[in-house]
Coordinates of C-alpha atoms in Angstrom, one line a residue:
X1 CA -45.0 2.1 19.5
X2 CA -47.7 0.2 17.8
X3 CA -50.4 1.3 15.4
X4 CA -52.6 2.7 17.5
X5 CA -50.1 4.6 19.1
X6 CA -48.6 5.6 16.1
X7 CA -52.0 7.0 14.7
X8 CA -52.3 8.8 17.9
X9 CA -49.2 10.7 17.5
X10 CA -50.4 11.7 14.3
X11 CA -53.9 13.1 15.6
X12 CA -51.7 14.8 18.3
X13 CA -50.1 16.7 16.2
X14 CA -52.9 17.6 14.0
X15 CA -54.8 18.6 16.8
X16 CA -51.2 20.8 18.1
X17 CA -50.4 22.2 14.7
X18 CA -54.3 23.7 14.4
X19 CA -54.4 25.6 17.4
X20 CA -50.4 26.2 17.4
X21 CA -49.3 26.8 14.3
X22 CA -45.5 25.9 13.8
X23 CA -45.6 22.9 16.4
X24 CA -44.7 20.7 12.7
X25 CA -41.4 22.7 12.2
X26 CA -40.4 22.4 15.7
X27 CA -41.2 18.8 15.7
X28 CA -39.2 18.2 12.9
X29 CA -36.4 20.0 13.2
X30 CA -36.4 18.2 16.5
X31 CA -36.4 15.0 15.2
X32 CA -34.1 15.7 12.8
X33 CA -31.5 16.9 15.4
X34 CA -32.3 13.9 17.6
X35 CA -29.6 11.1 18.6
X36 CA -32.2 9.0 19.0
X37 CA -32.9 7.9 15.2
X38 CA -35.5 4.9 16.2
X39 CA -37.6 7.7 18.0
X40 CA -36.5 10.3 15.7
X41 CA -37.8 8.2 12.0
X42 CA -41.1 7.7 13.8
X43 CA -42.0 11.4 14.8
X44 CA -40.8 13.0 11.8
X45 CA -42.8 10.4 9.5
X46 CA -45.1 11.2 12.2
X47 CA -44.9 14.8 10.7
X48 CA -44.8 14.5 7.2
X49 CA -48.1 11.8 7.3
X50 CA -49.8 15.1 9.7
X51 CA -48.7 17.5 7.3
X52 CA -49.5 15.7 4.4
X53 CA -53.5 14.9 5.8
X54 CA -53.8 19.4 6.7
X55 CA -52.8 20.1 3.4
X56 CA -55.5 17.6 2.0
X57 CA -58.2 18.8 4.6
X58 CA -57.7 22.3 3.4
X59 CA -61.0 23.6 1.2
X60 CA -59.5 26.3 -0.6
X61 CA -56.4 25.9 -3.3
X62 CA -53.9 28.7 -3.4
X63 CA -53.4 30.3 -6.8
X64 CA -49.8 28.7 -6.9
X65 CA -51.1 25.3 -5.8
X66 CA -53.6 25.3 -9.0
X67 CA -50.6 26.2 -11.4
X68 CA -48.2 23.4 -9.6
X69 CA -50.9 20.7 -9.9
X70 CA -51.3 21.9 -13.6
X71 CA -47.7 21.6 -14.0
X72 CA -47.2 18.0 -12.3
X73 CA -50.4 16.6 -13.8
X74 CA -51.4 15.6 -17.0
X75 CA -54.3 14.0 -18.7
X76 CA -53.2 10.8 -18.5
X77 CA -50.4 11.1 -15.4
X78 CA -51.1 10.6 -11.7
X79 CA -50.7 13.8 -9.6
X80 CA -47.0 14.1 -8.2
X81 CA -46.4 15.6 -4.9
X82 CA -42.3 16.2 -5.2
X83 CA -42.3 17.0 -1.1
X84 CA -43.6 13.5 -0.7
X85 CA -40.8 12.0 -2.5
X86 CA -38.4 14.5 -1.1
X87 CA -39.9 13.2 2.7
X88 CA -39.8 9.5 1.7
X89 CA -36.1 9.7 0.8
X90 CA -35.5 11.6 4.1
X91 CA -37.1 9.0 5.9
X92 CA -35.3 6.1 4.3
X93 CA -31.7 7.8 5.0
X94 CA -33.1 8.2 8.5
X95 CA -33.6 4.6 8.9
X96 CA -30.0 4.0 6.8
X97 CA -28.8 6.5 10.2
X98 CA -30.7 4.3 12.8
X99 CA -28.8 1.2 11.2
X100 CA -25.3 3.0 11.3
X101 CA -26.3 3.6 14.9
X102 CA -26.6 -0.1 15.6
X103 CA -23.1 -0.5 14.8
X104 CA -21.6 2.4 16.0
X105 CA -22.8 5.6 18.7
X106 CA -25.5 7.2 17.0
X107 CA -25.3 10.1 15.0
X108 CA -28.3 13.0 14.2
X109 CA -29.9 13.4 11.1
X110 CA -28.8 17.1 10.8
X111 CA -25.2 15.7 11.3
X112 CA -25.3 13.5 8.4
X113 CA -26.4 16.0 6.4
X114 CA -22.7 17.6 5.7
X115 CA -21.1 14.2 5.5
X116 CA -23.8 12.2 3.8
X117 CA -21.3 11.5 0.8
X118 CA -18.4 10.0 2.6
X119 CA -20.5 9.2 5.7
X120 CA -21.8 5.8 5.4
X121 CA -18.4 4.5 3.6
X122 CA -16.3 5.8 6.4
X123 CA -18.4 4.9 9.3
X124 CA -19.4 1.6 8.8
X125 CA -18.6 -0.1 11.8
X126 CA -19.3 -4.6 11.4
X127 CA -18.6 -5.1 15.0
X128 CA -18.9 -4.2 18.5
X129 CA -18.2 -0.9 17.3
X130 CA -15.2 -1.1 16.1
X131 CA -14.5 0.8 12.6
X132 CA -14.2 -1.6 9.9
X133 CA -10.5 -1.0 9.4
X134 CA -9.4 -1.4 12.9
X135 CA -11.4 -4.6 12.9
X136 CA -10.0 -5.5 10.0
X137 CA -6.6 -4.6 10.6
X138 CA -6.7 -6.5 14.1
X139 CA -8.2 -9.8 12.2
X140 CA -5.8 -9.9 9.6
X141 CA -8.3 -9.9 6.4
X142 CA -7.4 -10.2 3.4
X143 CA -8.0 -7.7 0.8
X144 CA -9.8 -10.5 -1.5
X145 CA -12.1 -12.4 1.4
X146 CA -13.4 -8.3 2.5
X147 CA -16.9 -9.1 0.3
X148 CA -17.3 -12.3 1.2
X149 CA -17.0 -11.1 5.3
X150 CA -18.7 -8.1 5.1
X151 CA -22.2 -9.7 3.3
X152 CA -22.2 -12.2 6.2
X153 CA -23.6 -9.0 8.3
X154 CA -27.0 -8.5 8.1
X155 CA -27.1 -4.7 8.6
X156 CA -24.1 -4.0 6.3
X157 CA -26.2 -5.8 3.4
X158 CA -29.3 -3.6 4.5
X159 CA -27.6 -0.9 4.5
X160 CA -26.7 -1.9 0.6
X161 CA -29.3 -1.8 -0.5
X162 CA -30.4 1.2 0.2
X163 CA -27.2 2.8 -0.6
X164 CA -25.5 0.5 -2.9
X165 CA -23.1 3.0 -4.4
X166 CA -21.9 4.6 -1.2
X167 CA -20.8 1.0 -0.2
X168 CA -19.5 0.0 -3.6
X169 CA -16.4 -3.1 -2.0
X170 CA -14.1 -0.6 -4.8
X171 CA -14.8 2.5 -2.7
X172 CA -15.0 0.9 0.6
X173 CA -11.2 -1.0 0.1
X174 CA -10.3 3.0 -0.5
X175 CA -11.9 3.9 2.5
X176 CA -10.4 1.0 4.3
X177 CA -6.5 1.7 2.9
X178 CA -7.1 5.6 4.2
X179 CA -8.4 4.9 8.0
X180 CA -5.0 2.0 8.0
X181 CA -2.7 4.4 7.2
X182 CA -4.4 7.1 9.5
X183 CA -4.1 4.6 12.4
X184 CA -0.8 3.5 10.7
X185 CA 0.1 7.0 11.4
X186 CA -1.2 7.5 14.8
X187 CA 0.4 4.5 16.7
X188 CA 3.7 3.4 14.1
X189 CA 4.9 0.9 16.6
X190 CA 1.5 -0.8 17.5
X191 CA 0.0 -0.5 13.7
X192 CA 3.1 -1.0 11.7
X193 CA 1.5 -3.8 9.9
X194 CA -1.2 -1.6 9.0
X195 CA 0.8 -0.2 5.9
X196 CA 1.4 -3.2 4.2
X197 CA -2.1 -4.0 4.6
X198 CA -3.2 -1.0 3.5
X199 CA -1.0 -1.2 0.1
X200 CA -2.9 -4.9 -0.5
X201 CA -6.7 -3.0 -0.5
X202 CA -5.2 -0.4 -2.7
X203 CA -3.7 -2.0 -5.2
X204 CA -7.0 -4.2 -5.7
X205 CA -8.8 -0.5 -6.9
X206 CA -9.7 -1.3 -10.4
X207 CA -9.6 2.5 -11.2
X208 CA -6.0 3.4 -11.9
X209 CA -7.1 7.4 -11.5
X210 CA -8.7 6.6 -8.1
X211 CA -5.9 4.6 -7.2
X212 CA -3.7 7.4 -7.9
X213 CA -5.5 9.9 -6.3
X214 CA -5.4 7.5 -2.7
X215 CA -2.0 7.0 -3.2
X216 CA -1.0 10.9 -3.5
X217 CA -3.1 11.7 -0.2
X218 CA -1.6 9.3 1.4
X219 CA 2.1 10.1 0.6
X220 CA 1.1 14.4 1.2
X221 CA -0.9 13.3 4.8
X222 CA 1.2 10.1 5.9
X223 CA 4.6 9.6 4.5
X224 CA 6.5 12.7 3.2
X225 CA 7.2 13.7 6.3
X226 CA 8.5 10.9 8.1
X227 CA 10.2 9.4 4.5
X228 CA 11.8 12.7 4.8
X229 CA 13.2 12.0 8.4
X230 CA 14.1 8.7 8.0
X231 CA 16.7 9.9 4.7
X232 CA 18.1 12.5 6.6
X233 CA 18.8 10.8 9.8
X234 CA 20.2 8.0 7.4
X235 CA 22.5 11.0 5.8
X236 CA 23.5 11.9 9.4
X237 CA 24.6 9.2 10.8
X238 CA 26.0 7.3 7.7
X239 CA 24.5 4.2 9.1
X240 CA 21.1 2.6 10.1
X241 CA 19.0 4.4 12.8
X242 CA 20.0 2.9 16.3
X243 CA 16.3 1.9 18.6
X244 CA 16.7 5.5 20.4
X245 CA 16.8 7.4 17.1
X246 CA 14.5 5.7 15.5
X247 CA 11.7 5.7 18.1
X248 CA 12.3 9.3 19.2
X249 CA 12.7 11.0 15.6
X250 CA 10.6 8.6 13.1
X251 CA 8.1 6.9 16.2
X252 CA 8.9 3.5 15.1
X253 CA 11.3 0.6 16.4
X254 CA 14.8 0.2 14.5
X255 CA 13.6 -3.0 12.8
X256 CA 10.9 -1.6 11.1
X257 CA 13.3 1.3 9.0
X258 CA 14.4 -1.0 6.1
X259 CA 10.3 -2.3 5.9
X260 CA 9.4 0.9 5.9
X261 CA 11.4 2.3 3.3
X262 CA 10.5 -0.6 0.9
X263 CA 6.9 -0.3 1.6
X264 CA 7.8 3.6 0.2
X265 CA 9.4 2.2 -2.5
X266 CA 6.2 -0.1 -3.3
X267 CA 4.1 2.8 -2.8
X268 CA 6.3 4.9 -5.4
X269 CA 5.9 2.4 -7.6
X270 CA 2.7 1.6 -7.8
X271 CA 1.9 5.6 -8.3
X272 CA 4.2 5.1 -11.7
X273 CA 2.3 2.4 -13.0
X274 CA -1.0 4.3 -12.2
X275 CA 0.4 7.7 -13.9
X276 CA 1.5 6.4 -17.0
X277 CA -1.2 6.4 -19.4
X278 CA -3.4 7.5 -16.7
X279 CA -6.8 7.8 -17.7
X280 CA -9.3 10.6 -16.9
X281 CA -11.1 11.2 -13.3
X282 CA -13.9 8.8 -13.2
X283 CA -17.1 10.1 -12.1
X284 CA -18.5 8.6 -9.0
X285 CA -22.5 8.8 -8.8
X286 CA -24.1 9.1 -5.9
X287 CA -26.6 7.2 -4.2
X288 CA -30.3 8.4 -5.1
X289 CA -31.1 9.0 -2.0
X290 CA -28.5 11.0 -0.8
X291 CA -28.7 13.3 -4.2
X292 CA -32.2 13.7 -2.9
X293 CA -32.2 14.9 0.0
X294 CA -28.8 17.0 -0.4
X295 CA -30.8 18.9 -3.3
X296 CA -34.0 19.2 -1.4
X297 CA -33.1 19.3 2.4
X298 CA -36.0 20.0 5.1
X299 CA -36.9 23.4 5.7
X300 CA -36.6 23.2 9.5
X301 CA -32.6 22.6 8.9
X302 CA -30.7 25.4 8.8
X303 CA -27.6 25.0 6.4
X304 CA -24.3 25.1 7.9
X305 CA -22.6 25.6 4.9
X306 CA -20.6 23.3 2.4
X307 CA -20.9 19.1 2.5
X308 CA -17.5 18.0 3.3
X309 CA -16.2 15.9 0.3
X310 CA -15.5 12.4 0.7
X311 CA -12.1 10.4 0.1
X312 CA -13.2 9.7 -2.8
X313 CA -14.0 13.5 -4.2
X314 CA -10.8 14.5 -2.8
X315 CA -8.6 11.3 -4.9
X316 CA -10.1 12.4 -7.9
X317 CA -9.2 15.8 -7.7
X318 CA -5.4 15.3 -7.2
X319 CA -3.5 16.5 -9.8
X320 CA -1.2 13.7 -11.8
X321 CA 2.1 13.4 -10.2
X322 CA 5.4 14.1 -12.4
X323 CA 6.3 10.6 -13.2
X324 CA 10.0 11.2 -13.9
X325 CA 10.1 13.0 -9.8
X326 CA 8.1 10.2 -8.4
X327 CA 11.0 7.6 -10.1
X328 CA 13.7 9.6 -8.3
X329 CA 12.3 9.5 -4.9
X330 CA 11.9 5.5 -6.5
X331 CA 15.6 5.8 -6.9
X332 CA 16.0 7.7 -3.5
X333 CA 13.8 5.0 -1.3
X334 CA 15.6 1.5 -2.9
X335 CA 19.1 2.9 -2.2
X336 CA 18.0 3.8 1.3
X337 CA 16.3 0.3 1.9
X338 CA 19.3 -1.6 0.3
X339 CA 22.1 0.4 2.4
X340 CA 20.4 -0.6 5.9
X341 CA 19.5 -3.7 4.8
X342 CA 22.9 -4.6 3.4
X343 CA 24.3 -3.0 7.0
X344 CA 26.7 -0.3 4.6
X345 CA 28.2 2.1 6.9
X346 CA 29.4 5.4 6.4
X347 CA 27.9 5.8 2.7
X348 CA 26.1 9.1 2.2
X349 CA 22.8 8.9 -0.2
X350 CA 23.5 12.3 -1.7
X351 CA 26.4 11.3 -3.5
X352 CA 24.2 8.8 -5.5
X353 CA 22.8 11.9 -7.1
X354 CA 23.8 15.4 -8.9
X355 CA 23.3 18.2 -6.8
X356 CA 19.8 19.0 -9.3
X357 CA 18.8 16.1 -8.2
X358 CA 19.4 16.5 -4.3
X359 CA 17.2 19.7 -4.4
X360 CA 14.5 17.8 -5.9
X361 CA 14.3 15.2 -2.9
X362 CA 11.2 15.5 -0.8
X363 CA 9.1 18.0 -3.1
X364 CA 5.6 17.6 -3.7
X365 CA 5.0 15.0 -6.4
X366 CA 3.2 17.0 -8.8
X367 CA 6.0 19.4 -9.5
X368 CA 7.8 19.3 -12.4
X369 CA 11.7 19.9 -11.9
X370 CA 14.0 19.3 -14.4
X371 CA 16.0 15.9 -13.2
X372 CA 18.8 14.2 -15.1
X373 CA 17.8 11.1 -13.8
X374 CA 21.1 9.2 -15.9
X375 CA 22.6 12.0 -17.5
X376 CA 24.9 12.3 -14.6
X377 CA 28.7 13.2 -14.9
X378 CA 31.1 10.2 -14.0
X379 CA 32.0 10.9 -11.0
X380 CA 28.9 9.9 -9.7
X381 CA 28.3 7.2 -12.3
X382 CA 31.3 5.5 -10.5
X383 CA 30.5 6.2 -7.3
X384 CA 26.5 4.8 -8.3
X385 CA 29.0 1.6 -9.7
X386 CA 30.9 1.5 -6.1
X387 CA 27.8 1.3 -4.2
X388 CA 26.4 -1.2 -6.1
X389 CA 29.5 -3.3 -6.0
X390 CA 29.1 -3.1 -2.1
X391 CA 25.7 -4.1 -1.9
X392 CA 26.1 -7.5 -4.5
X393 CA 29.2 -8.2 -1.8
X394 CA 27.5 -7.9 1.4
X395 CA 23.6 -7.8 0.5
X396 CA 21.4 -10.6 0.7
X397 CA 19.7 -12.2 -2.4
X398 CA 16.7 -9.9 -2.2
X399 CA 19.2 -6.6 -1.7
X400 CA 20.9 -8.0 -4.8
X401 CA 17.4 -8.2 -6.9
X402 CA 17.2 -4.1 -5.7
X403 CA 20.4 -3.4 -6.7
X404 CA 20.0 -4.7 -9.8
X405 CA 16.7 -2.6 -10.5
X406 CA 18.8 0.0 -9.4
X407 CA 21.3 -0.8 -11.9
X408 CA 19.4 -1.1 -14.9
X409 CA 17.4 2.4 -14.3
X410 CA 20.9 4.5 -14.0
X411 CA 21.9 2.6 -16.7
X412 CA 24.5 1.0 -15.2
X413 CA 26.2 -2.6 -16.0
X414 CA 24.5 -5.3 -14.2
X415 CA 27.2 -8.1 -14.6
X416 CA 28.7 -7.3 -11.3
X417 CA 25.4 -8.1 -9.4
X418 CA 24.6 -10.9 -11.5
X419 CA 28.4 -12.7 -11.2
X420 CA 28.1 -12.3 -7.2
X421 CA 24.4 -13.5 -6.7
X422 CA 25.8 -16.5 -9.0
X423 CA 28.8 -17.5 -6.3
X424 CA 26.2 -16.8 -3.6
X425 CA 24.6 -19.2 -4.7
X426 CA 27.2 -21.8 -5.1
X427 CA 28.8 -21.1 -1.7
X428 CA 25.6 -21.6 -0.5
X429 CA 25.4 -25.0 -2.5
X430 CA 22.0 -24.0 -4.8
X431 CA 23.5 -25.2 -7.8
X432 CA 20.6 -25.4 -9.9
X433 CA 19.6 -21.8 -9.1
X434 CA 23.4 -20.7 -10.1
X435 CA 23.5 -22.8 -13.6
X436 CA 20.4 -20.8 -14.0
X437 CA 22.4 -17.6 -13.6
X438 CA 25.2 -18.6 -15.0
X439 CA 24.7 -17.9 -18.8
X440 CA 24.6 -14.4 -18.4
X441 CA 27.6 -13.5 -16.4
X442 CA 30.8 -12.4 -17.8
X443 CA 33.8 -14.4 -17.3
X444 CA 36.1 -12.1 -15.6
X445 CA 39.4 -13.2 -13.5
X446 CA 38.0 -12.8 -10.3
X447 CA 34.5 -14.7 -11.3
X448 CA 37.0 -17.5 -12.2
X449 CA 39.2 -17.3 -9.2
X450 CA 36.4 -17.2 -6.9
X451 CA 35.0 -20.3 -8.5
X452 CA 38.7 -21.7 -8.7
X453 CA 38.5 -21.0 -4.7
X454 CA 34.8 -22.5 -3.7
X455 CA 35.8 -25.8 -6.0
X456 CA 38.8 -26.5 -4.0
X457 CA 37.1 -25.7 -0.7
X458 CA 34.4 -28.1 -1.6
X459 CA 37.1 -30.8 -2.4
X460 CA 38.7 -29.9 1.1
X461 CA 35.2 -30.7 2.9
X462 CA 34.8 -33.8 0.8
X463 CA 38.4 -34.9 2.2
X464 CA 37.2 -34.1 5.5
X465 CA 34.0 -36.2 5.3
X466 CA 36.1 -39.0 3.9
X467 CA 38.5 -39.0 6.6
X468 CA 40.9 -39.1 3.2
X469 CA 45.1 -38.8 4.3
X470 CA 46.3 -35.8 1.4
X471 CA 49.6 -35.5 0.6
X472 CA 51.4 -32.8 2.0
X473 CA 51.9 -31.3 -0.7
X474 CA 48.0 -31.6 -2.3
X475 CA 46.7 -30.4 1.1
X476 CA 49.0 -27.2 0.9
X477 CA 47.8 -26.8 -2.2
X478 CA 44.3 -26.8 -1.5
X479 CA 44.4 -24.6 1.3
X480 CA 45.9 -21.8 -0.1
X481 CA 43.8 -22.0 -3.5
X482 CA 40.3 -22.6 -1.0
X483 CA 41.5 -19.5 1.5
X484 CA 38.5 -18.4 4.1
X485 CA 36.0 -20.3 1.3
X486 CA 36.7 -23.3 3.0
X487 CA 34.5 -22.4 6.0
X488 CA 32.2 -20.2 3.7
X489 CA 31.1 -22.9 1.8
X490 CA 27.6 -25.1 2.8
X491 CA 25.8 -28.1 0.9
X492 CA 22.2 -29.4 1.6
X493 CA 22.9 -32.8 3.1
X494 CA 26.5 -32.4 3.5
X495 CA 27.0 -35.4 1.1
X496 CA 30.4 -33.5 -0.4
X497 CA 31.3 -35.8 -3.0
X498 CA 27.6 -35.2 -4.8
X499 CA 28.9 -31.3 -3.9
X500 CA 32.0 -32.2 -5.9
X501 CA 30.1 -33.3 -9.1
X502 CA 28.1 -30.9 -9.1
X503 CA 30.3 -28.6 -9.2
X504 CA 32.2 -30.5 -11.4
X505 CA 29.3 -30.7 -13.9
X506 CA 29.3 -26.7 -14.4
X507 CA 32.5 -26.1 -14.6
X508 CA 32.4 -28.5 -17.5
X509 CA 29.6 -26.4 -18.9
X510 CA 31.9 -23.0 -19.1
X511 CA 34.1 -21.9 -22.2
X512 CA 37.4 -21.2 -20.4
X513 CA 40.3 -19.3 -21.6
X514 CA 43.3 -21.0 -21.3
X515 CA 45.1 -19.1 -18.5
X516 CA 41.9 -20.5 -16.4
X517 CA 42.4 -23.9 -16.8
X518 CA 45.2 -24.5 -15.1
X519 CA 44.4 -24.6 -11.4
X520 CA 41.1 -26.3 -12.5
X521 CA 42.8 -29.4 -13.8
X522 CA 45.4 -29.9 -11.1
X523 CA 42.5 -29.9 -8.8
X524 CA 40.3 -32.3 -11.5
X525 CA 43.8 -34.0 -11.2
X526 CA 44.0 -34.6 -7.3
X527 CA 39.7 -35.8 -7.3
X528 CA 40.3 -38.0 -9.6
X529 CA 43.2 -39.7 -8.0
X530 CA 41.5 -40.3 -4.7
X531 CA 37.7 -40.0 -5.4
X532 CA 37.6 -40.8 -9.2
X533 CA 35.9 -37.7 -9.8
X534 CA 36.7 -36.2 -13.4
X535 CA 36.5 -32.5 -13.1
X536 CA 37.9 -30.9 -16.6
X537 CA 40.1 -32.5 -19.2

């Protein structure tokens, strides 16, 4: 439609409204509940240029006209019309609508209206349209590079500027983290990834109260329920969730378990750091013209009651959580990740905890139960000690680094941990990382002997790579100090003689009681007679 055209809808409807009176309304409210927002911006400015020209044609002022021009005029101010401000703001969020619609199926005017304050956050869709975080769930981006991407679109930055608060990048990452977890939520198998993704755009919020808020509806909507399921099956069976179990009862392949219980974990933790010191809500303005036109809507639209509150309303409303409950469930989710990953079998979770503590499991964050977190009796400080033991055996390094969070919060000794990830290490042949760990472990008989064991293994592999003829009685020896170590034992570039100094080099480093230094110097004794390699005096 051209000018012309568009000055002869205008008569059109002058011409309609004079000898029908009320053709305006309709036309408006008709615009206004159109799907077609190109057609529907230009008839209803269409309407409010017609009904702005009638009024002006009119001869005779109204008694309450006079007193509002009195009241909006001054001697020195320009006459206001408020309905032509009101109109011009309804018009721009029409056009706002019509660019929406580019992106995604269009959506009415009178649609918007209940959803304006969440509506053009949540349905942004950059491509094809696809909803911004499926698309960028499916591409992979990265929490950081989402500015830079999304003001390469043209209508997304239009859409900006008319609304720049609505699509504030803090408000939209919030948005973003939501609709991941929803599809996270929908589809487990096909959108596991989304979760971790998710976590990345949240935890770039700057507002730790907004953050929070996320975090909480996401745990209530998302992952109570199905962290819930995964502890009890877990308690059940004593052992990880086979790929039957864990597809039909938590809708997500037996891989993903452990992932998904650290993810909790991360979440859990995250909603501690946000709680503590945890400032006031924030308030969140709103975009001019969305204030407008909520405050002034058009007369044709009938109101359908309440605007639905956005994400963001809805985060900054939550209630705190109870720090010391969300640290249990902390407590709950790392012993849970670091029994599956560490493959323990037939250990019951519970027993980790006093029996006020098992009735606080899975209850909603905000309450405020009374929960000896530490304060436990010692029966279940040893068995806390007993599990931990078995994870620093059989865990890997990253099970061990849980375990020892673990260890520290029930204020339990760490040394156990600390003295196995050290002869990891060594068996492994990182020597450098285990001098590293070395200084704080305690000294204890079996730290010694297990180091008395991986020295004469390593001495065994160096004779091997030697082709080096033992006696009989040296080899006998060696054997039976090195036990199932022999075969345990790895180096980088199997050069086993630089494996041999090493090794060499940190036991010269310890302060060993006497009864210890026995088996260390025959075995110095025996390298040095065929190698020449000094181990202890």
């Amino acid at each position: 439609m051209g000018e012309v055209g568009f000055v002869g809808l205008c008569d059109f409807l002058a011409y309609t409204e004079e000898h029908s009176p009320g053709t305006l309304d309709k036309c408006e409210k008709m615009a206004l509940e159109s799907h077609d927002t190109s057609r529907a911006l230009l008839l209803f400015a269409a309407c409010c240029i017609t009904r702005r020209k009638l009024s002006k044609s009119k001869k005779s002022i109204t008694k309450e006209d006079s007193e509002e021009d009195i009241l909006v005029s001054g001697d020195d101010w320009e006459t206001v019309d408020p309905s032509a401000e009101n109109a011009d703001c309804v018009i721009l969020m029409m056009h706002a609508a019509y660019l929406v619609g580019q992106l995604r199926q269009p959506v009415s005017f009178a649609k918007l209206m209940n959803s304006a304050k969440g509506f053009f956050r949540e349905q942004v869709h950059p491509l094809n349209g696809v909803h911004v975080a499926v698309f960028v769930a499916r591409e992979k981006w990265n929490a950081n590079e989402l500015e830079e991407r999304m003001s390469g679109m043209d209508i997304v930055e239009q859409l900006r500027s008319l609304l720049p608060i609505s699509l504030n990048p803090m408000l939209v990452r919030c948005d973003i983290a939501w609709e991941l977890m929803s599809e996270w939520y929908k589809d487990t198998s096909q959108n596991f990834e989304n979760f971790e993704l998710a976590m990345r755009y949240i935890e770039v919020v700057d507002d730790a109260r907004l953050r929070h808020g996320v975090l909480v509806l996401m745990w209530q909507n998302f992952l109570l329920e199905r962290f819930k399921a995964t502890i009890l099956l877990i308690e059940k069976t004593g052992r990880a969730p086979k790929e039957r179990e864990s597809r039909q009862q938590l809708q997500m392949p037996e891989v993903r378990v452990a992932e998904f219980l650290s993810r909790c974990h991360e979440m859990l933790k995250m909603l501690m750091d946000d709680v503590r010191d945890a400032p006031a809500p924030s308030h969140i303005p709103q975009d001019h013209l969305i204030e407008v036109v909520q405050s002034r809507p058009p007369t044709c639209l009938q109101p359908t009651g309440f605007s639905r509150d956005s994400l963001v309303e809805l985060a900054n409303r939550q209630s705190l959580v109870n720090y010391h409950l969300v640290l249990h469930h902390y407590h709950l989710a790392i012993a849970a990740a670091v029994q599956l990953s560490a493959g323990l079998r037939n250990h019951i979770l519970r027993v980790l905890f006093c029996p006020i503590g098992q009735r606080a499991f899975f209850l909603p964050l905000d309450s405020h139960p009374l929960i000896p977190l530490d304060r436990v009796d010692d029966t279940i400080v040893e068995r806390r000690h007993q599990f931990i033991a078995k994870v620093a055996e059989q865990g890997t390094y990253v099970d061990r680094k849980l375990a020892r969070i673990l260890s520290c919060e029930w204020n339990l000794t760490v040394d156990t941990i600390q003295a196995t990830q050290v002869l990891c290490l060594l068996r492994a042949g990182q020597d450098s990382a285990a001098s590293r760990e070395m200084a704080g472990v305690v000294h204890s008989d079996d730290f010694i002997q297990t180091m008395t064991r991986l020295l004469a293994a390593r001495v065994l592999r160096l004779a091997e790579e030697q082709n080096t003829v033992l006696t009989s009685a040296h080899l006998s020896f060696l054997t039976t100090v090195a036990g199932d170590e022999r075969i345990r034992v790895d180096w980088p570039n199997s050069n086993w003689k630089d494996a041999v100094q090493s090794f060499a080099h940190i036991v010269r480093s310890l302060s060993l009681e006497p009864k210890f230094l026995a088996q260390f110097i025959r075995i110095g004794g025996i390298t040095l007679q065929y190698w020449g390699i000094h181990i202890i005096d």
